[in-house]
Each structure stands twice: as structure tokens, then as C-alpha cells.
Short mmCIF file of N, CA and C in Angstrom, two decimals:
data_model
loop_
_atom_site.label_atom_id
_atom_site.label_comp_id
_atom_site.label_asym_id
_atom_site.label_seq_id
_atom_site.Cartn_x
_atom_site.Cartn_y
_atom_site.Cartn_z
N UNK A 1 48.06 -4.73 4.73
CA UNK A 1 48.82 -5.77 5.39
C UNK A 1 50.26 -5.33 5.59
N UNK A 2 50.91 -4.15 4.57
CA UNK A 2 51.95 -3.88 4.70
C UNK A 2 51.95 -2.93 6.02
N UNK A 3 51.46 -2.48 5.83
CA UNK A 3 51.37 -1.47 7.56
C UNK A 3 51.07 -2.16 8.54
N UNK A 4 50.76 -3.06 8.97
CA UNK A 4 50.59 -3.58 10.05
C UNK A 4 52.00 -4.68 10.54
N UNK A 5 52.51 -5.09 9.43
CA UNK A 5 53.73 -5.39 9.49
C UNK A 5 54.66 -4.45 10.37
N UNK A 6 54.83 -3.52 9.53
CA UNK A 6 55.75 -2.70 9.71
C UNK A 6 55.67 -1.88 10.79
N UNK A 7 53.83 -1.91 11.16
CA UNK A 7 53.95 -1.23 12.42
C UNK A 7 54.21 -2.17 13.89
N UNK A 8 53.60 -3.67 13.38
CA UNK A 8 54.17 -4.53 14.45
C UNK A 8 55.61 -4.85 14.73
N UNK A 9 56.51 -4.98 13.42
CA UNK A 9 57.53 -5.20 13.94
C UNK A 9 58.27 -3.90 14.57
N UNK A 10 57.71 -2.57 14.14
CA UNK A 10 58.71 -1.72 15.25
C UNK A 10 58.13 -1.38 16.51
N UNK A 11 56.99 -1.70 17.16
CA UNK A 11 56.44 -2.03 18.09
C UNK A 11 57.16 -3.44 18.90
N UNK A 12 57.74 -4.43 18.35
CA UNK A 12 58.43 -5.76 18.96
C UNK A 12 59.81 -5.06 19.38
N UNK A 13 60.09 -4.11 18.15
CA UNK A 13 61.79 -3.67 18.62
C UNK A 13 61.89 -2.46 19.48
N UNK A 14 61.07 -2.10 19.68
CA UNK A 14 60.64 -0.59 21.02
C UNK A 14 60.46 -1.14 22.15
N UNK A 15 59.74 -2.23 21.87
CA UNK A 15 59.20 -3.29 23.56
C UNK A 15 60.28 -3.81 23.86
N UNK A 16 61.21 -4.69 23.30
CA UNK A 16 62.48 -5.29 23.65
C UNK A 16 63.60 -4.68 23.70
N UNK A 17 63.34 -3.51 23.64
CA UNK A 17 64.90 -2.53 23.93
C UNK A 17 64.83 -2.43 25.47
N UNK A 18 63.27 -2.00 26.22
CA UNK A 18 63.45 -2.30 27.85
C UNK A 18 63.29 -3.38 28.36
N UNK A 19 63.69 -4.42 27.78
CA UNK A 19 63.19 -5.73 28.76
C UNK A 19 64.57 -6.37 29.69
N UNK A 20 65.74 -5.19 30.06
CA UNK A 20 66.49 -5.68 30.82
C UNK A 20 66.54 -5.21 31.91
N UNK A 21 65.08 -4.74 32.53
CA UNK A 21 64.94 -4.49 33.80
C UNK A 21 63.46 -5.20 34.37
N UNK A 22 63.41 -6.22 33.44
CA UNK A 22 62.31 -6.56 33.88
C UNK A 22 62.48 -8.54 34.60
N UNK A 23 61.45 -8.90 35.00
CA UNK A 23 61.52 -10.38 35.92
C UNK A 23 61.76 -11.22 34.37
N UNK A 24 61.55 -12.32 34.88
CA UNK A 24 62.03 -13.91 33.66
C UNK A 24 60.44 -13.92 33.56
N UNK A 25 59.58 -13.62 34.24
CA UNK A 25 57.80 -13.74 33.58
C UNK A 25 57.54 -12.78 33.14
N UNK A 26 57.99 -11.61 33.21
CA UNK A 26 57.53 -10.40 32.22
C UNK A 26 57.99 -10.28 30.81
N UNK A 27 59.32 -10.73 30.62
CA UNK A 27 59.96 -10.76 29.19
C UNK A 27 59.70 -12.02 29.07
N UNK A 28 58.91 -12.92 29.43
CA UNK A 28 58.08 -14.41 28.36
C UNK A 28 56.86 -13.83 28.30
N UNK A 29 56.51 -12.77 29.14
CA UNK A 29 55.23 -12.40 28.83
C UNK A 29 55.06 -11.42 27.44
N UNK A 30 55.98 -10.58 27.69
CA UNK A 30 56.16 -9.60 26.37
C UNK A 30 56.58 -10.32 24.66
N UNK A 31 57.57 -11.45 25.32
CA UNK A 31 57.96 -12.44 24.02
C UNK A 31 57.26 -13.20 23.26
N UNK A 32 56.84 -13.49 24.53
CA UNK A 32 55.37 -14.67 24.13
C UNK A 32 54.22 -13.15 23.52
N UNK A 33 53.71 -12.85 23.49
CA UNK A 33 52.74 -11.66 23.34
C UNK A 33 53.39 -11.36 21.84
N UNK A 34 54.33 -10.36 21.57
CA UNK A 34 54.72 -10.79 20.44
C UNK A 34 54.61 -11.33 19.17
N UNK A 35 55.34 -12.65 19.88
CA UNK A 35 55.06 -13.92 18.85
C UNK A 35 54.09 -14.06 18.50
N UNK A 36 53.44 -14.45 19.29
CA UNK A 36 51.91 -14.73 19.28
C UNK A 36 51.06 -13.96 18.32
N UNK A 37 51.13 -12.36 18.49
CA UNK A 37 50.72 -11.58 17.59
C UNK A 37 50.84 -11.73 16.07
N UNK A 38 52.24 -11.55 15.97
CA UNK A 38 52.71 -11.86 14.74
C UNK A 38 52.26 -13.42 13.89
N UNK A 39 52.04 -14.10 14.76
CA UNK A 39 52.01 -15.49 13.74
C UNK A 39 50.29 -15.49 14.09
N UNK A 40 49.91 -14.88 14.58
CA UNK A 40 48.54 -14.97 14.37
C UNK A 40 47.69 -14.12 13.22
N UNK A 41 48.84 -12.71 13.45
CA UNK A 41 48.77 -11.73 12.17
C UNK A 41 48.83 -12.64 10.43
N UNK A 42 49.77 -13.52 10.76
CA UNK A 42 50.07 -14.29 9.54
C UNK A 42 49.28 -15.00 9.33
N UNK A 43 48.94 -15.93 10.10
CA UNK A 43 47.87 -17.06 10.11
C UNK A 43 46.35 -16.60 9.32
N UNK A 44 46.19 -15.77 10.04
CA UNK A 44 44.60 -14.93 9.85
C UNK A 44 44.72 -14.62 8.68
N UNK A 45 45.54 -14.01 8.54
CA UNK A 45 46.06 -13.33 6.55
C UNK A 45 46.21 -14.04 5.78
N UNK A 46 46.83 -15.80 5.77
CA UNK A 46 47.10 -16.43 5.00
C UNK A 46 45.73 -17.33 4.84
N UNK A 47 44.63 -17.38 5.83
CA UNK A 47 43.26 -18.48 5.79
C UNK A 47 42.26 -17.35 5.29
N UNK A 48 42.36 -15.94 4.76
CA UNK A 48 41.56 -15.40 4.69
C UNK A 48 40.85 -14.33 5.66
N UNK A 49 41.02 -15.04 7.06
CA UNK A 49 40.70 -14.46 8.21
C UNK A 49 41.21 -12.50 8.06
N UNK A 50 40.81 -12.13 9.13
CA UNK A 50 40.88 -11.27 9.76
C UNK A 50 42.83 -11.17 10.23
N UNK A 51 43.69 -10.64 9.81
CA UNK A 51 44.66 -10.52 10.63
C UNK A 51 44.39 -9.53 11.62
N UNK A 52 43.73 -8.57 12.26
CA UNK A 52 43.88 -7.86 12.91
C UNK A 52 43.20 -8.46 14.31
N UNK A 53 42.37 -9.58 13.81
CA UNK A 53 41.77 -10.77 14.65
C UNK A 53 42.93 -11.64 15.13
N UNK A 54 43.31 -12.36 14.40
CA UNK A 54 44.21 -13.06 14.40
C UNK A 54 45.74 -12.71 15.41
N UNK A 55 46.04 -11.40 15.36
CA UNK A 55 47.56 -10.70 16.09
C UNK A 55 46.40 -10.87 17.88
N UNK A 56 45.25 -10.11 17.93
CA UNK A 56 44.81 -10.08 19.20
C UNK A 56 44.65 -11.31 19.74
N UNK A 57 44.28 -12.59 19.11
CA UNK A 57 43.86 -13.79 19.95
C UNK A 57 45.58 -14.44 19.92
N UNK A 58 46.44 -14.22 18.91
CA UNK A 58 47.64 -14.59 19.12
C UNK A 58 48.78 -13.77 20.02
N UNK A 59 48.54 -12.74 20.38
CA UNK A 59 48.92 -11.99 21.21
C UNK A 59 48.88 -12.49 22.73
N UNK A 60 47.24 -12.49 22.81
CA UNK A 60 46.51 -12.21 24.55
C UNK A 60 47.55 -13.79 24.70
N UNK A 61 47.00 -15.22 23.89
CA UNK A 61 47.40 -16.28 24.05
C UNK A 61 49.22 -16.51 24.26
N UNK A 62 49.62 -16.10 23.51
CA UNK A 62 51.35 -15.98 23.45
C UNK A 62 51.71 -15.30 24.87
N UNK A 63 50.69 -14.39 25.48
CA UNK A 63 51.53 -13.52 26.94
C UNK A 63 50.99 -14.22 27.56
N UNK A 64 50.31 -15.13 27.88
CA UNK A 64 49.89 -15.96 28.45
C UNK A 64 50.77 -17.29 28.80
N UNK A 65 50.97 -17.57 27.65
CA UNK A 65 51.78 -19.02 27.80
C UNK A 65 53.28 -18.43 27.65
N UNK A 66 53.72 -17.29 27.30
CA UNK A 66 55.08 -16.66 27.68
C UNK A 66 55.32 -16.49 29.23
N UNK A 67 54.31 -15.43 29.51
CA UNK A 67 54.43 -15.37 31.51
C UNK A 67 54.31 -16.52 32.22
N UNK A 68 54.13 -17.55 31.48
CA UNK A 68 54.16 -19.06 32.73
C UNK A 68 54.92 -19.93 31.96
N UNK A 69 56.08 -20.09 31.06
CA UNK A 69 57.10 -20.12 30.66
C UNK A 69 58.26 -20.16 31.51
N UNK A 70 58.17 -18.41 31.60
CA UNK A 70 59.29 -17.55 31.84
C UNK A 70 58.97 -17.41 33.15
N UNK A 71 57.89 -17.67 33.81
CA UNK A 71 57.75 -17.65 35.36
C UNK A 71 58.67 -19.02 35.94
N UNK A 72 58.36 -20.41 35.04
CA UNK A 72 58.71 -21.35 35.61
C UNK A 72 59.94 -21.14 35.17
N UNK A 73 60.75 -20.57 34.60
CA UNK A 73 62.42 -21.05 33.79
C UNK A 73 63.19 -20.65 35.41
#
């Protein structure tokens, strides 16, 4: 669990170093994606689940509702 941490969060800070060339739906898409990952990583880990389950369905879902977010802002 410790590696996946550590490899997600420097994966969040590699992705967001280029997001100032990108549209207002691509960086809710990447943000949202993210998030999503991460608290799904947690979620899954804390019910027992699968975190590695948990980051993918919180991921796909988070860039999802990030890119139509950040499409509409």
C-alpha cells in the first residue's frame, strides 16, 4: 500500500507540472482522474477491497466528471 501511494502521488505531481498548456476540460479531466484515483485507492483499502480496483473505477469516474466540470466552467 506504501508503494502505490508513493507511486501515485508522484505520478499526480509529473501530470500537473504540464497542465498549463492544456483546455479548462483537460485539466478537470486530469484533476478529476486523479482525485478520483486516489480516494478510490483509499476507499478500497480502508473496506477491505481491492485498492488497485478501487484507484481504476475512481480514476476512469473522476476524468469523467472532471472533463464536464471543467468543460462547462
Amino acid at each position: 500500500m506504501k508503494k502505490l501511494t508513493t507511486v501515485t502521488l508522484v505520478a499526480c505531481f509529473v501530470a500537473l507540472t504540464g497542465c498549463t498548456n492544456m483546455s479548462k476540460g483537460q485539466q478537470g479531466a486530469l484533476s478529476g482522474a486523479a482525485i478520483g484515483a486516489g480516494a478510490g485507492a483509499g476507499i478500497g483499502a480502508l473496506t477491505g477491497g481491492h485498492a488497485g480496483t478501487g484507484a481504476l473505477i475512481g480514476g476512469a469516474l473522476g476524468g469523467v466528471a472532471g472533463g464536464i466540470y471543467g468543460s462547462n466552467k
